[in-house]
PDB file of C-alpha atoms in Angstrom:
ATOM      1  CA  MET A  10     -19.674  11.085  16.953  1.00  0.00           C
ATOM      2  CA  ASP A  11     -19.796   9.950  20.585  1.00  0.00           C
ATOM      3  CA  ALA A  12     -21.485  12.618  22.684  1.00  0.00           C
ATOM      4  CA  SER A  13     -18.642  12.422  25.172  1.00  0.00           C
ATOM      5  CA  LYS A  14     -16.353  13.786  22.485  1.00  0.00           C
ATOM      6  CA  THR A  15     -17.965  17.183  22.923  1.00  0.00           C
ATOM      7  CA  SER A  16     -17.787  17.176  26.685  1.00  0.00           C
ATOM      8  CA  SER A  17     -14.181  18.248  27.118  1.00  0.00           C
ATOM      9  CA  THR A  18     -13.905  21.899  28.117  1.00  0.00           C
ATOM     10  CA  THR A  19     -10.141  21.898  27.861  1.00  0.00           C
ATOM     11  CA  GLU A  20      -9.573  20.957  24.234  1.00  0.00           C
ATOM     12  CA  THR A  21     -12.590  21.864  22.135  1.00  0.00           C
ATOM     13  CA  SER A  22     -11.513  25.404  21.369  1.00  0.00           C
ATOM     14  CA  SER A  23      -8.295  26.720  19.855  1.00  0.00           C
ATOM     15  CA  PRO A  24      -7.444  30.251  20.943  1.00  0.00           C
ATOM     16  CA  ALA A  25      -4.016  31.634  20.097  1.00  0.00           C
ATOM     17  CA  GLY A  26      -1.241  29.360  21.345  1.00  0.00           C
ATOM     18  CA  ARG A  27      -3.487  26.338  21.904  1.00  0.00           C
ATOM     19  CA  PHE A  28      -4.204  23.250  19.830  1.00  0.00           C
ATOM     20  CA  ALA A  29      -7.578  22.490  18.289  1.00  0.00           C
ATOM     21  CA  ALA A  30      -9.555  19.583  19.714  1.00  0.00           C
ATOM     22  CA  GLY A  31      -7.640  16.323  19.350  1.00  0.00           C
ATOM     23  CA  ALA A  32      -4.615  17.994  17.788  1.00  0.00           C
ATOM     24  CA  ASP A  33      -2.170  18.287  20.684  1.00  0.00           C
ATOM     25  CA  PRO A  34       0.608  15.729  19.964  1.00  0.00           C
ATOM     26  CA  VAL A  35       1.896  15.801  23.546  1.00  0.00           C
ATOM     27  CA  LYS A  36      -1.548  15.040  24.950  1.00  0.00           C
ATOM     28  CA  ARG A  37      -2.030  12.276  22.398  1.00  0.00           C
ATOM     29  CA  GLU A  38       1.281  10.687  23.370  1.00  0.00           C
ATOM     30  CA  GLN A  39       0.327  10.949  27.042  1.00  0.00           C
ATOM     31  CA  ILE A  40      -2.861   9.003  26.355  1.00  0.00           C
ATOM     32  CA  VAL A  41      -1.106   6.357  24.236  1.00  0.00           C
ATOM     33  CA  ASP A  42       1.565   5.935  26.919  1.00  0.00           C
ATOM     34  CA  GLY A  43      -1.129   5.322  29.511  1.00  0.00           C
ATOM     35  CA  ALA A  44      -2.925   2.888  27.221  1.00  0.00           C
ATOM     36  CA  LYS A  45       0.284   0.966  26.596  1.00  0.00           C
ATOM     37  CA  ARG A  46       0.853   0.449  30.306  1.00  0.00           C
ATOM     38  CA  VAL A  47      -2.715  -0.755  30.813  1.00  0.00           C
ATOM     39  CA  PHE A  48      -2.695  -3.113  27.825  1.00  0.00           C
ATOM     40  CA  MET A  49       0.627  -4.633  28.858  1.00  0.00           C
ATOM     41  CA  GLN A  50      -0.571  -5.131  32.433  1.00  0.00           C
ATOM     42  CA  LYS A  51      -4.126  -6.346  31.819  1.00  0.00           C
ATOM     43  CA  GLY A  52      -4.361  -7.472  28.223  1.00  0.00           C
ATOM     44  CA  PHE A  53      -6.836  -6.161  25.674  1.00  0.00           C
ATOM     45  CA  ASP A  54     -10.072  -7.662  26.985  1.00  0.00           C
ATOM     46  CA  ALA A  55      -9.567  -6.725  30.638  1.00  0.00           C
ATOM     47  CA  ALA A  56      -8.454  -3.176  29.866  1.00  0.00           C
ATOM     48  CA  SER A  57     -11.142  -0.486  30.001  1.00  0.00           C
ATOM     49  CA  MET A  58     -11.287   3.118  28.902  1.00  0.00           C
ATOM     50  CA  ASN A  59     -11.674   4.043  32.578  1.00  0.00           C
ATOM     51  CA  ASP A  60      -8.418   2.227  33.359  1.00  0.00           C
ATOM     52  CA  ILE A  61      -6.659   4.077  30.549  1.00  0.00           C
ATOM     53  CA  THR A  62      -8.129   7.419  31.610  1.00  0.00           C
ATOM     54  CA  ARG A  63      -6.769   6.977  35.121  1.00  0.00           C
ATOM     55  CA  GLU A  64      -3.371   5.737  33.961  1.00  0.00           C
ATOM     56  CA  ALA A  65      -2.970   8.538  31.409  1.00  0.00           C
ATOM     57  CA  GLY A  66      -4.072  11.212  33.879  1.00  0.00           C
ATOM     58  CA  VAL A  67      -6.682  12.781  31.610  1.00  0.00           C
ATOM     59  CA  SER A  68     -10.437  13.301  31.773  1.00  0.00           C
ATOM     60  CA  LYS A  69     -12.787  10.875  30.067  1.00  0.00           C
ATOM     61  CA  GLY A  70     -14.003  13.675  27.850  1.00  0.00           C
ATOM     62  CA  THR A  71     -10.447  14.365  26.732  1.00  0.00           C
ATOM     63  CA  ILE A  72      -9.655  10.767  25.866  1.00  0.00           C
ATOM     64  CA  TYR A  73     -12.705  10.564  23.585  1.00  0.00           C
ATOM     65  CA  VAL A  74     -11.612  13.695  21.762  1.00  0.00           C
ATOM     66  CA  TYR A  75      -8.589  11.733  20.575  1.00  0.00           C
ATOM     67  CA  PHE A  76      -9.827   8.142  20.292  1.00  0.00           C
ATOM     68  CA  ASP A  77     -13.209   6.513  19.648  1.00  0.00           C
ATOM     69  CA  ASN A  78     -12.547   3.375  21.681  1.00  0.00           C
ATOM     70  CA  LYS A  79      -9.862   1.088  23.039  1.00  0.00           C
ATOM     71  CA  GLU A  80      -9.462  -0.598  19.640  1.00  0.00           C
ATOM     72  CA  ASP A  81      -8.309   2.744  18.224  1.00  0.00           C
ATOM     73  CA  LEU A  82      -5.981   3.175  21.174  1.00  0.00           C
ATOM     74  CA  PHE A  83      -4.479  -0.277  20.748  1.00  0.00           C
ATOM     75  CA  ILE A  84      -3.806   0.310  17.056  1.00  0.00           C
ATOM     76  CA  ALA A  85      -2.322   3.743  17.823  1.00  0.00           C
ATOM     77  CA  MET A  86       0.010   2.121  20.329  1.00  0.00           C
ATOM     78  CA  VAL A  87       1.049  -0.593  17.876  1.00  0.00           C
ATOM     79  CA  GLU A  88       1.588   1.809  14.993  1.00  0.00           C
ATOM     80  CA  ARG A  89       3.677   4.151  17.125  1.00  0.00           C
ATOM     81  CA  GLU A  90       5.929   1.320  18.299  1.00  0.00           C
ATOM     82  CA  ARG A  91       6.181  -0.086  14.777  1.00  0.00           C
ATOM     83  CA  ALA A  92       7.096   3.292  13.285  1.00  0.00           C
ATOM     84  CA  ALA A  93       9.891   3.778  15.809  1.00  0.00           C
ATOM     85  CA  PHE A  94      11.201   0.262  15.229  1.00  0.00           C
ATOM     86  CA  LEU A  95      11.149   0.571  11.437  1.00  0.00           C
ATOM     87  CA  ALA A  96      12.913   3.923  11.617  1.00  0.00           C
ATOM     88  CA  SER A  97      15.683   2.321  13.666  1.00  0.00           C
ATOM     89  CA  LEU A  98      16.009  -0.507  11.122  1.00  0.00           C
ATOM     90  CA  ARG A  99      16.238   1.957   8.231  1.00  0.00           C
ATOM     91  CA  THR A 100      19.018   3.732  10.069  1.00  0.00           C
ATOM     92  CA  VAL A 101      20.872   0.445  10.617  1.00  0.00           C
ATOM     93  CA  LEU A 102      20.661  -0.447   6.932  1.00  0.00           C
ATOM     94  CA  ASN A 103      21.549   3.051   5.726  1.00  0.00           C
ATOM     95  CA  ASP A 104      24.625   3.057   7.957  1.00  0.00           C
ATOM     96  CA  ASN A 105      25.997  -0.155   6.446  1.00  0.00           C
ATOM     97  CA  ASP A 106      27.097  -0.226   2.813  1.00  0.00           C
ATOM     98  CA  ASP A 107      28.382  -3.808   2.965  1.00  0.00           C
ATOM     99  CA  VAL A 108      25.525  -6.207   2.328  1.00  0.00           C
ATOM    100  CA  GLU A 109      26.501  -8.836   4.903  1.00  0.00           C
ATOM    101  CA  THR A 110      27.260  -6.265   7.590  1.00  0.00           C
ATOM    102  CA  GLY A 111      23.904  -4.617   6.947  1.00  0.00           C
ATOM    103  CA  LEU A 112      22.013  -7.904   7.049  1.00  0.00           C
ATOM    104  CA  ARG A 113      23.766  -8.866  10.269  1.00  0.00           C
ATOM    105  CA  ALA A 114      22.893  -5.604  12.045  1.00  0.00           C
ATOM    106  CA  PHE A 115      19.338  -5.742  10.684  1.00  0.00           C
ATOM    107  CA  GLY A 116      18.881  -9.397  11.624  1.00  0.00           C
ATOM    108  CA  ILE A 117      20.110  -9.009  15.183  1.00  0.00           C
ATOM    109  CA  LYS A 118      17.920  -5.985  15.828  1.00  0.00           C
ATOM    110  CA  PHE A 119      14.933  -7.714  14.225  1.00  0.00           C
ATOM    111  CA  LEU A 120      15.311 -10.903  16.272  1.00  0.00           C
ATOM    112  CA  GLU A 121      15.908  -9.035  19.533  1.00  0.00           C
ATOM    113  CA  HIS A 122      12.715  -7.074  18.883  1.00  0.00           C
ATOM    114  CA  LEU A 123      10.710 -10.143  17.864  1.00  0.00           C
ATOM    115  CA  THR A 124      11.567 -12.039  21.041  1.00  0.00           C
ATOM    116  CA  ASP A 125      11.207  -9.089  23.430  1.00  0.00           C
ATOM    117  CA  GLU A 126       8.635  -9.675  26.176  1.00  0.00           C
ATOM    118  CA  LYS A 127       6.564  -6.593  25.261  1.00  0.00           C
ATOM    119  CA  ILE A 128       6.298  -7.670  21.626  1.00  0.00           C
ATOM    120  CA  VAL A 129       5.422 -11.247  22.512  1.00  0.00           C
ATOM    121  CA  ASN A 130       2.696 -10.016  24.878  1.00  0.00           C
ATOM    122  CA  ALA A 131       1.271  -7.725  22.187  1.00  0.00           C
ATOM    123  CA  MET A 132       1.150 -10.643  19.735  1.00  0.00           C
ATOM    124  CA  ARG A 133      -0.658 -12.783  22.306  1.00  0.00           C
ATOM    125  CA  ILE A 134      -3.200 -10.014  22.899  1.00  0.00           C
ATOM    126  CA  VAL A 135      -3.995  -9.778  19.200  1.00  0.00           C
ATOM    127  CA  LEU A 136      -4.186 -13.521  18.675  1.00  0.00           C
ATOM    128  CA  GLY A 137      -6.520 -13.790  21.660  1.00  0.00           C
ATOM    129  CA  VAL A 138      -9.168 -11.614  19.984  1.00  0.00           C
ATOM    130  CA  ARG A 139      -8.647 -12.674  16.369  1.00  0.00           C
ATOM    131  CA  GLU A 140     -11.992 -14.482  16.001  1.00  0.00           C
ATOM    132  CA  ARG A 141     -14.082 -11.708  17.558  1.00  0.00           C
ATOM    133  CA  MET A 142     -12.148  -8.832  16.019  1.00  0.00           C
ATOM    134  CA  PRO A 143     -10.620  -9.874  12.691  1.00  0.00           C
ATOM    135  CA  ASP A 144     -10.292  -6.244  11.574  1.00  0.00           C
ATOM    136  CA  LEU A 145      -8.097  -5.475  14.559  1.00  0.00           C
ATOM    137  CA  CYS A 146      -5.835  -8.404  13.693  1.00  0.00           C
ATOM    138  CA  ALA A 147      -5.666  -7.337  10.057  1.00  0.00           C
ATOM    139  CA  ARG A 148      -4.656  -3.802  11.029  1.00  0.00           C
ATOM    140  CA  PHE A 149      -2.054  -5.162  13.433  1.00  0.00           C
ATOM    141  CA  PHE A 150      -0.346  -7.434  10.912  1.00  0.00           C
ATOM    142  CA  ARG A 151      -0.845  -5.245   7.834  1.00  0.00           C
ATOM    143  CA  GLY A 152       0.082  -1.857   9.172  1.00  0.00           C
ATOM    144  CA  PRO A 153       0.843   1.113   6.929  1.00  0.00           C
ATOM    145  CA  GLN A 154       4.565   0.627   7.429  1.00  0.00           C
ATOM    146  CA  ASN A 155       5.970  -2.716   6.447  1.00  0.00           C
ATOM    147  CA  LEU A 156       9.051  -4.468   7.782  1.00  0.00           C
ATOM    148  CA  ARG A 157       9.509  -6.371   4.555  1.00  0.00           C
ATOM    149  CA  GLY A 158       9.424  -3.117   2.597  1.00  0.00           C
ATOM    150  CA  VAL A 159      12.328  -1.700   4.627  1.00  0.00           C
ATOM    151  CA  LEU A 160      14.412  -4.759   3.811  1.00  0.00           C
ATOM    152  CA  GLN A 161      13.339  -4.707   0.166  1.00  0.00           C
ATOM    153  CA  ASP A 162      14.738  -1.192  -0.267  1.00  0.00           C
ATOM    154  CA  PHE A 163      18.112  -2.387   1.030  1.00  0.00           C
ATOM    155  CA  LEU A 164      18.135  -5.470  -1.189  1.00  0.00           C
ATOM    156  CA  THR A 165      17.136  -3.413  -4.225  1.00  0.00           C
ATOM    157  CA  ARG A 166      20.118  -1.112  -3.705  1.00  0.00           C
ATOM    158  CA  HIS A 167      22.455  -4.088  -3.641  1.00  0.00           C
ATOM    159  CA  VAL A 168      20.879  -5.681  -6.706  1.00  0.00           C
ATOM    160  CA  GLU A 169      21.453  -2.411  -8.545  1.00  0.00           C
ATOM    161  CA  ALA A 170      25.038  -2.306  -7.252  1.00  0.00           C
ATOM    162  CA  GLY A 171      25.644  -5.868  -8.460  1.00  0.00           C
ATOM    163  CA  THR A 172      26.391  -7.390  -5.041  1.00  0.00           C
ATOM    164  CA  LEU A 173      23.168  -9.419  -5.066  1.00  0.00           C
ATOM    165  CA  VAL A 174      21.369 -11.246  -7.867  1.00  0.00           C
ATOM    166  CA  ILE A 175      17.655 -11.493  -7.049  1.00  0.00           C
ATOM    167  CA  ASP A 176      14.765 -11.958  -9.466  1.00  0.00           C
ATOM    168  CA  ASP A 177      11.985 -11.751  -6.858  1.00  0.00           C
ATOM    169  CA  ILE A 178      12.920  -9.265  -4.133  1.00  0.00           C
ATOM    170  CA  ASP A 179       9.606  -9.665  -2.313  1.00  0.00           C
ATOM    171  CA  LEU A 180      10.179 -13.408  -2.030  1.00  0.00           C
ATOM    172  CA  ALA A 181      13.834 -12.976  -1.029  1.00  0.00           C
ATOM    173  CA  SER A 182      13.036 -10.464   1.712  1.00  0.00           C
ATOM    174  CA  GLY A 183      10.444 -12.809   3.201  1.00  0.00           C
ATOM    175  CA  GLN A 184      12.910 -15.676   3.069  1.00  0.00           C
ATOM    176  CA  PHE A 185      15.535 -13.716   4.991  1.00  0.00           C
ATOM    177  CA  LEU A 186      13.029 -12.719   7.664  1.00  0.00           C
ATOM    178  CA  ASP A 187      11.983 -16.357   8.045  1.00  0.00           C
ATOM    179  CA  LEU A 188      15.600 -17.463   8.307  1.00  0.00           C
ATOM    180  CA  ALA A 189      16.417 -14.700  10.790  1.00  0.00           C
ATOM    181  CA  SER A 190      13.502 -15.471  13.092  1.00  0.00           C
ATOM    182  CA  GLY A 191      14.677 -19.054  13.502  1.00  0.00           C
ATOM    183  CA  SER A 192      12.419 -20.989  15.876  1.00  0.00           C
ATOM    184  CA  PHE A 193      12.795 -18.467  18.671  1.00  0.00           C
ATOM    185  CA  PHE A 194       9.622 -16.523  17.941  1.00  0.00           C
ATOM    186  CA  LYS A 195       7.405 -19.613  18.018  1.00  0.00           C
ATOM    187  CA  PHE A 196       9.044 -20.785  21.235  1.00  0.00           C
ATOM    188  CA  ARG A 197       8.517 -17.383  22.837  1.00  0.00           C
ATOM    189  CA  LEU A 198       4.946 -16.996  21.604  1.00  0.00           C
ATOM    190  CA  PHE A 199       3.810 -20.364  22.939  1.00  0.00           C
ATOM    191  CA  GLY A 200       5.702 -20.099  26.205  1.00  0.00           C
ATOM    192  CA  THR A 201       8.258 -22.875  25.729  1.00  0.00           C
ATOM    193  CA  MET A 202      11.041 -20.297  25.953  1.00  0.00           C
ATOM    194  CA  PRO A 203      10.251 -18.160  29.028  1.00  0.00           C
ATOM    195  CA  GLU A 204      12.953 -15.562  28.360  1.00  0.00           C
ATOM    196  CA  ALA A 205      14.418 -13.947  25.270  1.00  0.00           C
ATOM    197  CA  PRO A 206      17.424 -15.825  23.845  1.00  0.00           C
ATOM    198  CA  PRO A 207      20.863 -14.554  24.851  1.00  0.00           C
ATOM    199  CA  ARG A 208      22.869 -12.490  22.391  1.00  0.00           C
ATOM    200  CA  PRO A 209      25.273 -15.336  21.374  1.00  0.00           C
ATOM    201  CA  GLN A 210      22.325 -17.501  20.319  1.00  0.00           C
ATOM    202  CA  ILE A 211      20.836 -14.639  18.317  1.00  0.00           C
ATOM    203  CA  GLU A 212      24.154 -13.999  16.582  1.00  0.00           C
ATOM    204  CA  ARG A 213      24.482 -17.706  15.742  1.00  0.00           C
ATOM    205  CA  VAL A 214      21.052 -17.776  14.090  1.00  0.00           C
ATOM    206  CA  ILE A 215      21.673 -14.579  12.133  1.00  0.00           C
ATOM    207  CA  HIS A 216      25.094 -15.791  10.980  1.00  0.00           C
ATOM    208  CA  GLY A 217      23.494 -18.951   9.607  1.00  0.00           C
ATOM    209  CA  ALA A 218      20.694 -16.968   7.963  1.00  0.00           C
ATOM    210  CA  ILE A 219      23.201 -14.766   6.151  1.00  0.00           C
ATOM    211  CA  GLN A 220      25.225 -17.755   4.964  1.00  0.00           C
ATOM    212  CA  VAL A 221      22.147 -19.386   3.453  1.00  0.00           C
ATOM    213  CA  PHE A 222      20.878 -16.116   1.965  1.00  0.00           C
ATOM    214  CA  MET A 223      24.187 -15.189   0.380  1.00  0.00           C
ATOM    215  CA  ALA A 224      24.633 -18.710  -1.009  1.00  0.00           C
ATOM    216  CA  ALA A 225      21.329 -18.241  -2.817  1.00  0.00           C
ATOM    217  CA  TYR A 226      21.560 -14.588  -3.826  1.00  0.00           C
ATOM    218  CA  GLY A 227      25.137 -13.379  -3.523  1.00  0.00           C
ATOM    219  CA  ALA A 228      26.750 -12.347  -6.795  1.00  0.00           C
ATOM    220  CA  LYS A 229      29.122 -15.094  -7.861  1.00  0.00           C
ATOM    221  CA  LYS A 230      32.693 -13.998  -8.374  1.00  0.00           C
ATOM    222  CA  ALA A 231      34.074 -14.687 -11.803  1.00  0.00           C
ATOM    223  CA  ASP A 232      36.655 -17.443 -12.010  1.00  0.00           C
ATOM    224  CA  PRO A 233      40.185 -16.212 -12.766  1.00  0.00           C
ATOM    225  CA  PRO A 234      41.232 -16.723 -16.371  1.00  0.00           C
ATOM    226  CA  SER A 235      43.032 -19.996 -17.019  1.00  0.00           C
ATOM    227  CA  GLU A 236      46.612 -19.803 -18.107  1.00  0.00           C
TER     228      GLU A 236
END
């Protein structure tokens, strides 16, 4: 353990009514909030633990009680944002029983998130260090909570209900995400689209994605009996 982890006099003991070292969720969120602001302003390489300490308003000893280094802080920031986003997508899908309505709400929220400036900047940060820090990139893209898994649960429910016919749900979920992203994400990532697409363009892409997806996987209605 880093020696600085033992230097904090404010969080290394746990008398009645106080958290043990590194266990205060409010303090942890305060640190991650500060780190997020620094990373978004300076990028990963230029950010320092001193910068984050100042921005979060905590002592250096305190920050090392919670996190070993800025890599840990970056992953904590990413995983927090991802967890909140996935929770919102689960809610969207759970609130919509109709398959096309659910896919539309999911797709719009997904594409708005994917093209948001903060998300694009985070992707650029990770890609910028991918050769020096492959483990960081792997943790970023293969987090414990998976976007595809959220969609798979929804598709599975509709397969069981008979509204979809899908043999490979993992493949189908990836196909819908690819269709829903359109070309917008690549344009945003590489700077050829300086701002996020307007809502009508997003809706147009998602509408087309649903049409293609349902043509492939929608349950076919039986023909009426011939007279």
